[in-house]
Coordinates of C-alpha atoms in Angstrom, one line a residue:
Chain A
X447 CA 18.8 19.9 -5.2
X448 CA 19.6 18.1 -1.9
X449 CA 19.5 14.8 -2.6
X450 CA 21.5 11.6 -2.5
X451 CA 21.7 8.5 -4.4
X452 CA 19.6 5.9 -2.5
X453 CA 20.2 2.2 -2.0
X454 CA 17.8 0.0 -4.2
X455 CA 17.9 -2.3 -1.7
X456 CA 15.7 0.1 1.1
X457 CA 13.4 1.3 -1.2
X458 CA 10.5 -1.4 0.3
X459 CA 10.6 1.4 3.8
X460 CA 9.6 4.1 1.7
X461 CA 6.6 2.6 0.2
X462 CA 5.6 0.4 2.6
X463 CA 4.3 2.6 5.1
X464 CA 1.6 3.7 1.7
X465 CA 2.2 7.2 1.3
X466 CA 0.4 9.0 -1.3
X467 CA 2.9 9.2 -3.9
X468 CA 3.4 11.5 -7.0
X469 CA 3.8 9.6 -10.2
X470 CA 5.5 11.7 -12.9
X471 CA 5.2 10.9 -16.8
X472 CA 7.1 12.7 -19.6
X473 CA 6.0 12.9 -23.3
X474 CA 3.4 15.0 -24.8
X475 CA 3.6 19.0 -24.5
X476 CA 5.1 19.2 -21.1
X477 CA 5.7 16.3 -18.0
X478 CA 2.4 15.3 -16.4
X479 CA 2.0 14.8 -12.6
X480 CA -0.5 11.6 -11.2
X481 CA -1.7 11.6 -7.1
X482 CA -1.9 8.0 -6.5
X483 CA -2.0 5.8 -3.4
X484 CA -2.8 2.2 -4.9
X485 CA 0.2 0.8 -4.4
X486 CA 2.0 -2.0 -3.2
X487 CA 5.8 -3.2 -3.1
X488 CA 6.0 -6.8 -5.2
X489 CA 9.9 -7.9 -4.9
X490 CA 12.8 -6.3 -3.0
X491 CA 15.7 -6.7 -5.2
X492 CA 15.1 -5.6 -7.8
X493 CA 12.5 -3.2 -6.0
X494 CA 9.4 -4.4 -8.3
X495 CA 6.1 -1.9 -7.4
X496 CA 2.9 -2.5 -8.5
X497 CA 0.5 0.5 -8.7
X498 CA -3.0 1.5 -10.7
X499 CA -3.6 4.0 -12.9
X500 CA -6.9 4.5 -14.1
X501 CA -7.3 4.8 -17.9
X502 CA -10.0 7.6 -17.2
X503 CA -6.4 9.0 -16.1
X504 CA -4.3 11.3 -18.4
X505 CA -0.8 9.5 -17.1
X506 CA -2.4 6.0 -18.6
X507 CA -1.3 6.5 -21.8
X508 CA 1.6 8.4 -21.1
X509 CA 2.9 5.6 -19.1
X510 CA 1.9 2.8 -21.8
X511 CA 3.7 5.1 -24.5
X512 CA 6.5 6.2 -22.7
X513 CA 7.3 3.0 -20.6
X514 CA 9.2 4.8 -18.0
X515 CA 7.9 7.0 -15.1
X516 CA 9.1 8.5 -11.3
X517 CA 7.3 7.8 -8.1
X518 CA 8.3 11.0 -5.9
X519 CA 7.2 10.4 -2.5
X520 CA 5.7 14.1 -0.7
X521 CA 5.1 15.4 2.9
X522 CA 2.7 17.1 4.4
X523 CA 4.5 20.2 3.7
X524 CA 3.0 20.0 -0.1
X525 CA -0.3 18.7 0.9
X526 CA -2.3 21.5 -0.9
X527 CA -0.5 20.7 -4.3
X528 CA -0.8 16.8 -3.8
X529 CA -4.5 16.8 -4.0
X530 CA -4.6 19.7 -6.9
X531 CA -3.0 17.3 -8.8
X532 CA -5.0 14.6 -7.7
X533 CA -8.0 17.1 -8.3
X534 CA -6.9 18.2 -11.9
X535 CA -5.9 16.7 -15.1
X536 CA -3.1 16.8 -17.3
X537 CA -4.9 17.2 -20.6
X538 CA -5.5 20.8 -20.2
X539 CA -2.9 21.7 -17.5
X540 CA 0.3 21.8 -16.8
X541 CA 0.7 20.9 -13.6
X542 CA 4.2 21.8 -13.3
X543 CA 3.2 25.4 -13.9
X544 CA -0.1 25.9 -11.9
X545 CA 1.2 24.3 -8.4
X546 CA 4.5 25.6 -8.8
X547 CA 6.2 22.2 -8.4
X548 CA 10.1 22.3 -9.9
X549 CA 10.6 19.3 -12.6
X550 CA 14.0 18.2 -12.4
X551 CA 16.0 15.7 -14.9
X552 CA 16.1 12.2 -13.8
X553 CA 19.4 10.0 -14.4
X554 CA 17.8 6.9 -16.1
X555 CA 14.2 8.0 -17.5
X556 CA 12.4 10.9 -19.2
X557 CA 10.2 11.5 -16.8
X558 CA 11.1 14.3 -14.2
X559 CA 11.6 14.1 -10.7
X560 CA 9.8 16.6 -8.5
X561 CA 12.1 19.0 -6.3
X562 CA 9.9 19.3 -3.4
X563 CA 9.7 15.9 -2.8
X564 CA 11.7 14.3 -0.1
X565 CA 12.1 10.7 -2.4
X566 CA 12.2 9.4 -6.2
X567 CA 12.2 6.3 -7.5
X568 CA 13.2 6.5 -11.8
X569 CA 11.0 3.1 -13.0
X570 CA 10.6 1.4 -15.4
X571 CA 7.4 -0.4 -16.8
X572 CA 8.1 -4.0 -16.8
X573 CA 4.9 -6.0 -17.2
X574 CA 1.1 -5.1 -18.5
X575 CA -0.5 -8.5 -17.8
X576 CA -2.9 -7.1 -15.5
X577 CA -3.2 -3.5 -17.0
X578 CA -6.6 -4.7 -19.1
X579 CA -8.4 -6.3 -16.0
X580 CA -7.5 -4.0 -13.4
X581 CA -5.0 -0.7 -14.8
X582 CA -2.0 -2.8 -12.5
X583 CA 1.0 -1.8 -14.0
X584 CA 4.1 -3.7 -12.4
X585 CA 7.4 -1.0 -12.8
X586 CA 10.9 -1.9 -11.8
X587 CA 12.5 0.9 -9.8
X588 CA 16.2 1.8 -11.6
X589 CA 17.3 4.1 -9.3
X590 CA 16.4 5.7 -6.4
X591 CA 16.9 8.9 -4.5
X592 CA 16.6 10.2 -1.4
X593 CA 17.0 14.2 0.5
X594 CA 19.0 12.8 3.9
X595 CA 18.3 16.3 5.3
X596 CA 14.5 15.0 5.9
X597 CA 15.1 12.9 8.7
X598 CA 11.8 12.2 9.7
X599 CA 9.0 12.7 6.3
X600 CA 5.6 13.7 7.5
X601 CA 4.3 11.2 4.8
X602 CA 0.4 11.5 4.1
X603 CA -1.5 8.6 4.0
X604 CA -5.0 9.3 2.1
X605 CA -8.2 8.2 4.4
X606 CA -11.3 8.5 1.8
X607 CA -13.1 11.6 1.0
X608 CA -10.3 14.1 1.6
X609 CA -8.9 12.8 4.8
X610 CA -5.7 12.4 5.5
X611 CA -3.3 10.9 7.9
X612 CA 0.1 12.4 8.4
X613 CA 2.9 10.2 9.5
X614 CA 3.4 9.9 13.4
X615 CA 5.3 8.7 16.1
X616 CA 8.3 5.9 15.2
X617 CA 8.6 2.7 17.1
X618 CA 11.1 0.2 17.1
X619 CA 10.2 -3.5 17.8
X620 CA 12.2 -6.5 18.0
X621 CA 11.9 -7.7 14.2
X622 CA 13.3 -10.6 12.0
X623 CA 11.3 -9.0 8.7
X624 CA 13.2 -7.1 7.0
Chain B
X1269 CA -17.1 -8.5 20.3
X1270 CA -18.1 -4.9 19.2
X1271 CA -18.1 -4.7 15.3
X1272 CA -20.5 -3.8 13.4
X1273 CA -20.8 -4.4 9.6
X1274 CA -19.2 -1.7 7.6
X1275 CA -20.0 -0.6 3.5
X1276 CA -17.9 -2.5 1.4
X1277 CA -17.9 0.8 -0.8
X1278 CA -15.6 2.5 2.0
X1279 CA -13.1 -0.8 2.9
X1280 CA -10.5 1.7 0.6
X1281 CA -10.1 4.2 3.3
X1282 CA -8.8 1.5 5.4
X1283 CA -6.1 0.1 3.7
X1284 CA -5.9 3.0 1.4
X1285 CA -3.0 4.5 4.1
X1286 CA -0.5 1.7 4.0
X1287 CA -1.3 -0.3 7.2
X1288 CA 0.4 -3.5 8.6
X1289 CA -2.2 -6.3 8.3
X1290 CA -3.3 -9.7 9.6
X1291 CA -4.1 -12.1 7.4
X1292 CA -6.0 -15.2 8.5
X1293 CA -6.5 -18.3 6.7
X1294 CA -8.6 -21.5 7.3
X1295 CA -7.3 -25.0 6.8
X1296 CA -4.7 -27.5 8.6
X1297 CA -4.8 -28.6 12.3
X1298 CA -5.5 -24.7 13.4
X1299 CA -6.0 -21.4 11.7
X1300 CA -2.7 -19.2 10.9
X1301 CA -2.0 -15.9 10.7
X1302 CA 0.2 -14.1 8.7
X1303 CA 1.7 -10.5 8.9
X1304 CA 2.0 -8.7 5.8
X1305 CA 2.6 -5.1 4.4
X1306 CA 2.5 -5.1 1.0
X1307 CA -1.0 -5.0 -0.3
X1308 CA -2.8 -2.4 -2.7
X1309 CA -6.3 -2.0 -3.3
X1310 CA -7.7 -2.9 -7.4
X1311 CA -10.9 -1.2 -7.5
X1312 CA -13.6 0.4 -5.2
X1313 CA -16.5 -1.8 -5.5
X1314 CA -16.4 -4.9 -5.7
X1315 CA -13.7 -4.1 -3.3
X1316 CA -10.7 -5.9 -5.0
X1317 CA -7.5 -6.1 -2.9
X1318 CA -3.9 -7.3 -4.6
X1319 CA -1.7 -8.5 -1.9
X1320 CA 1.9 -10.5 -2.2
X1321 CA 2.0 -13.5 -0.3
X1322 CA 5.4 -15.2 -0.4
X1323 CA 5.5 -19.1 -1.2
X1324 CA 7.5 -19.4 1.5
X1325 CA 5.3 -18.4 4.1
X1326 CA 2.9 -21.2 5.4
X1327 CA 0.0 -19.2 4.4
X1328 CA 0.7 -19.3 0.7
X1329 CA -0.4 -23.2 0.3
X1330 CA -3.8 -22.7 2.8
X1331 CA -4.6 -19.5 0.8
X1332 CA -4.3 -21.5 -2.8
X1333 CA -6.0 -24.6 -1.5
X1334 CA -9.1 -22.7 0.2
X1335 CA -9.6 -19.6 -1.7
X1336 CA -10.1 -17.8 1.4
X1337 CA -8.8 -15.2 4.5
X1338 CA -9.6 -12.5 6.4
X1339 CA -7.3 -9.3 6.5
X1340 CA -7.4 -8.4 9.6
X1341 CA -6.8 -4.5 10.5
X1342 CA -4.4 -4.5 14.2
X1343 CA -3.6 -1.3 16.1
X1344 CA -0.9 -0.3 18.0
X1345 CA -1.8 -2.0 21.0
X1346 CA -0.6 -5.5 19.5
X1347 CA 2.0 -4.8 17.6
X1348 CA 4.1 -6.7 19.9
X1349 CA 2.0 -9.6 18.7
X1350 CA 1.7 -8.5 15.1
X1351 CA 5.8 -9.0 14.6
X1352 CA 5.5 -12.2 17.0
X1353 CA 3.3 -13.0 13.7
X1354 CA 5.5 -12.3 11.3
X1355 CA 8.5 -13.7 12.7
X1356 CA 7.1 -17.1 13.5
X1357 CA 5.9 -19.5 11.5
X1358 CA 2.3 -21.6 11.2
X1359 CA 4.3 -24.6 9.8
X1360 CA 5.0 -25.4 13.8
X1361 CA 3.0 -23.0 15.7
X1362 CA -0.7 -22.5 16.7
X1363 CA -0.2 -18.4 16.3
X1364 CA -3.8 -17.6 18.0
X1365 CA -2.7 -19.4 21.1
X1366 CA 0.9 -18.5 21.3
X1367 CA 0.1 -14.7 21.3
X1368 CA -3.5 -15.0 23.0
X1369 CA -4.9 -13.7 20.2
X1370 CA -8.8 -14.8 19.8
X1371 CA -10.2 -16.2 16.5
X1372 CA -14.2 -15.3 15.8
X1373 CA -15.9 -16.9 13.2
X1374 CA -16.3 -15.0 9.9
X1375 CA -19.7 -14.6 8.5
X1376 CA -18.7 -15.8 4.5
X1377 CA -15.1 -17.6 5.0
X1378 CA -13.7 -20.1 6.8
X1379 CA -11.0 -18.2 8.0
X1380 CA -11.5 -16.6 11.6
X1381 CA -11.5 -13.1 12.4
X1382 CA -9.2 -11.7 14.5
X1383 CA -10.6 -10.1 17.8
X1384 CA -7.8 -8.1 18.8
X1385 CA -8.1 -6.0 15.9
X1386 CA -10.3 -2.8 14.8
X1387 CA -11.5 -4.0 11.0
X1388 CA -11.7 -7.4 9.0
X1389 CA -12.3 -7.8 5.6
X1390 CA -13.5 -11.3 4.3
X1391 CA -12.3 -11.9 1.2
X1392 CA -12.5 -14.6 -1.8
X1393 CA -9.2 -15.4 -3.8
X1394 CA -10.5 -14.4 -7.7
X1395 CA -7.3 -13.9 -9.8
X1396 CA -4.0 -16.1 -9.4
X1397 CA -2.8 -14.8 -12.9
X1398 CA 0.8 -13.4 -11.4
X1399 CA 1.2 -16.0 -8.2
X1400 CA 3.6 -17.3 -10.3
X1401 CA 5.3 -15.0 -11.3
X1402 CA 5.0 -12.2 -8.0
X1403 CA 2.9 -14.6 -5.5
X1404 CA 0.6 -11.6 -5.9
X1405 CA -3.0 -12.7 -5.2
X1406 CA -6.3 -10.8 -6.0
X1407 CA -8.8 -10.8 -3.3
X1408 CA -12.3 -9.5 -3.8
X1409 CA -13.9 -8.5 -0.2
X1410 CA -17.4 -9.6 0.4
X1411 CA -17.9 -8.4 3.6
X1412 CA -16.0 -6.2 6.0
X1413 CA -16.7 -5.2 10.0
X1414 CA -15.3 -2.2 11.9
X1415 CA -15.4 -1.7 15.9
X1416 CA -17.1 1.7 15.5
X1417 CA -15.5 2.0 19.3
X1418 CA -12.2 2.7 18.0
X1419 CA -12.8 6.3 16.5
X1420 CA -9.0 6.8 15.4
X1421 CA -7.4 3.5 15.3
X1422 CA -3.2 3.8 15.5
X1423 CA -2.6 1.6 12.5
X1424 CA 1.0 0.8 12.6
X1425 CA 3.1 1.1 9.2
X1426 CA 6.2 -0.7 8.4
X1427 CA 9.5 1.2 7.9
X1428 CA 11.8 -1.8 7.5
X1429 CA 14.2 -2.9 10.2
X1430 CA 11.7 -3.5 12.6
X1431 CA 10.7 0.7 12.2
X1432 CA 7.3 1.2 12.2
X1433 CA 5.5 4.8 12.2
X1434 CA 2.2 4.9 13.9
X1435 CA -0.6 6.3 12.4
X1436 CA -0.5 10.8 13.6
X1437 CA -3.1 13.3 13.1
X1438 CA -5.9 13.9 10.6
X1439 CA -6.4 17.0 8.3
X1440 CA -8.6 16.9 5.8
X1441 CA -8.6 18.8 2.2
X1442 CA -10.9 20.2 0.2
X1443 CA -10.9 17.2 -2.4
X1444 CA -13.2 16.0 -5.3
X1445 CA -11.1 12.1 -5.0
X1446 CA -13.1 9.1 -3.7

């Protein structure tokens, strides 16, 4: 698997931009896969992320249970298997198996990381305060991972009602943000 | 100015794909504006928005004290003045005139709208349960406007480093999510 060990520190650019992101759970009969673009960075070091998860959602409990999860970040590429999973639920499917994605060990969590992705953040759950009000779970990212071979990810950004956005053009500006 | 009012049951397709947003508050000698990437949305209707606010940005103290902005939705066509926003501070600086941006007046906040840019959301501060601990604020949006001129608005998206993709093309997939 062509990846490389990412620095904690640059996480923010990967989720800032809000792609649509896969969110991978273990326990239960097999690994469960989540599409999910409610997301937002909270800190940058440690990289704190905030993100919803419905509890109509299969990966709600899996994530309560488990405490531990992977955001894998996909391209446009996989765009067909990002909404299947977004489309299907892990109760009666392994989604693994019917899109044909690749689960791969992670180094700090149970849950896998998905091969086909271009990014992986391992998490962990870190605070539930707002999980009963509005399913916000705040997860600290452990370790992060990154394929350098995809130079520029075709990121897709979800519009409403199956409309998407892929990732264009870059500019640079003349920036004191980080 | 050419908006129109817009369903506050589809303000999650627009920031849904990760823009760079505006946010204007009320309060103080003039009206600021601060530049901010790292907001989520909570829930479709009410539209709630979660967005991270630092405390020390100038905007933090007008935001607690009024209970009130606008996130304002810019394009590519200012994003010279969008990172003028986020590198300067309110503290000293009357933003709106500094970068000839043009405030309007909202319909339900104090806060102005921005002009310059395709979509505002008014919004009402509701939940300030992790400012403390994230300066993560919950916003519900009571009304939002869109310039139905601009059919495919170039929302810019921040990479870090002063990197910033612009919004590309559209596909669409056959989908049963919102």
């Amino acid at each position: 698997m062509a990846r490389k060990s990412f620095p904690l520190s640059k996480v923010y650019g990967l989720l800032e931009p809000g792609p649509v992101v896969l969110v991978t759970t273990a326990g239960g009969e097999h690994a469960n896969i989540m599409t999910l673009s409610w997301h937002t960075m909270l800190e940058f070091v440690p990289p704190l992320v905030g993100c919803v998860i419905s509890n109509r959602n299969y990966s709600f409990s899996r994530l309560l249970a488990t405490r531990e999860c992977v955001i894998n970040i996909p391209t446009v590429e996989i765009a067909g298997q990002v909404v299947g999973c977004g489309n299907t639920s892990g109760a009666n499917l392994d989604k693994f198996k019917h899109f044909s994605l690749t689960p791969r060990p992670a180094m700090q969590v149970g849950a896998p990381l998905i091969e086909e992705c271009f990014a992986h953040l391992e998490c962990r759950l870190t605070d539930t305060r707002l999980v009963d009000s509005y399913c916000f779970f705040v997860l600290e990212v452990v370790k992060a991972w990154r394929n350098p071979a995809v130079k520029n990810p075709r990121t897709i950004h979800h519009l409403g009602g199956g409309n998407f956005m892929v990732a264009g053009e870059k500019i640079r500006l003349k920036s004191k943000m980080k």
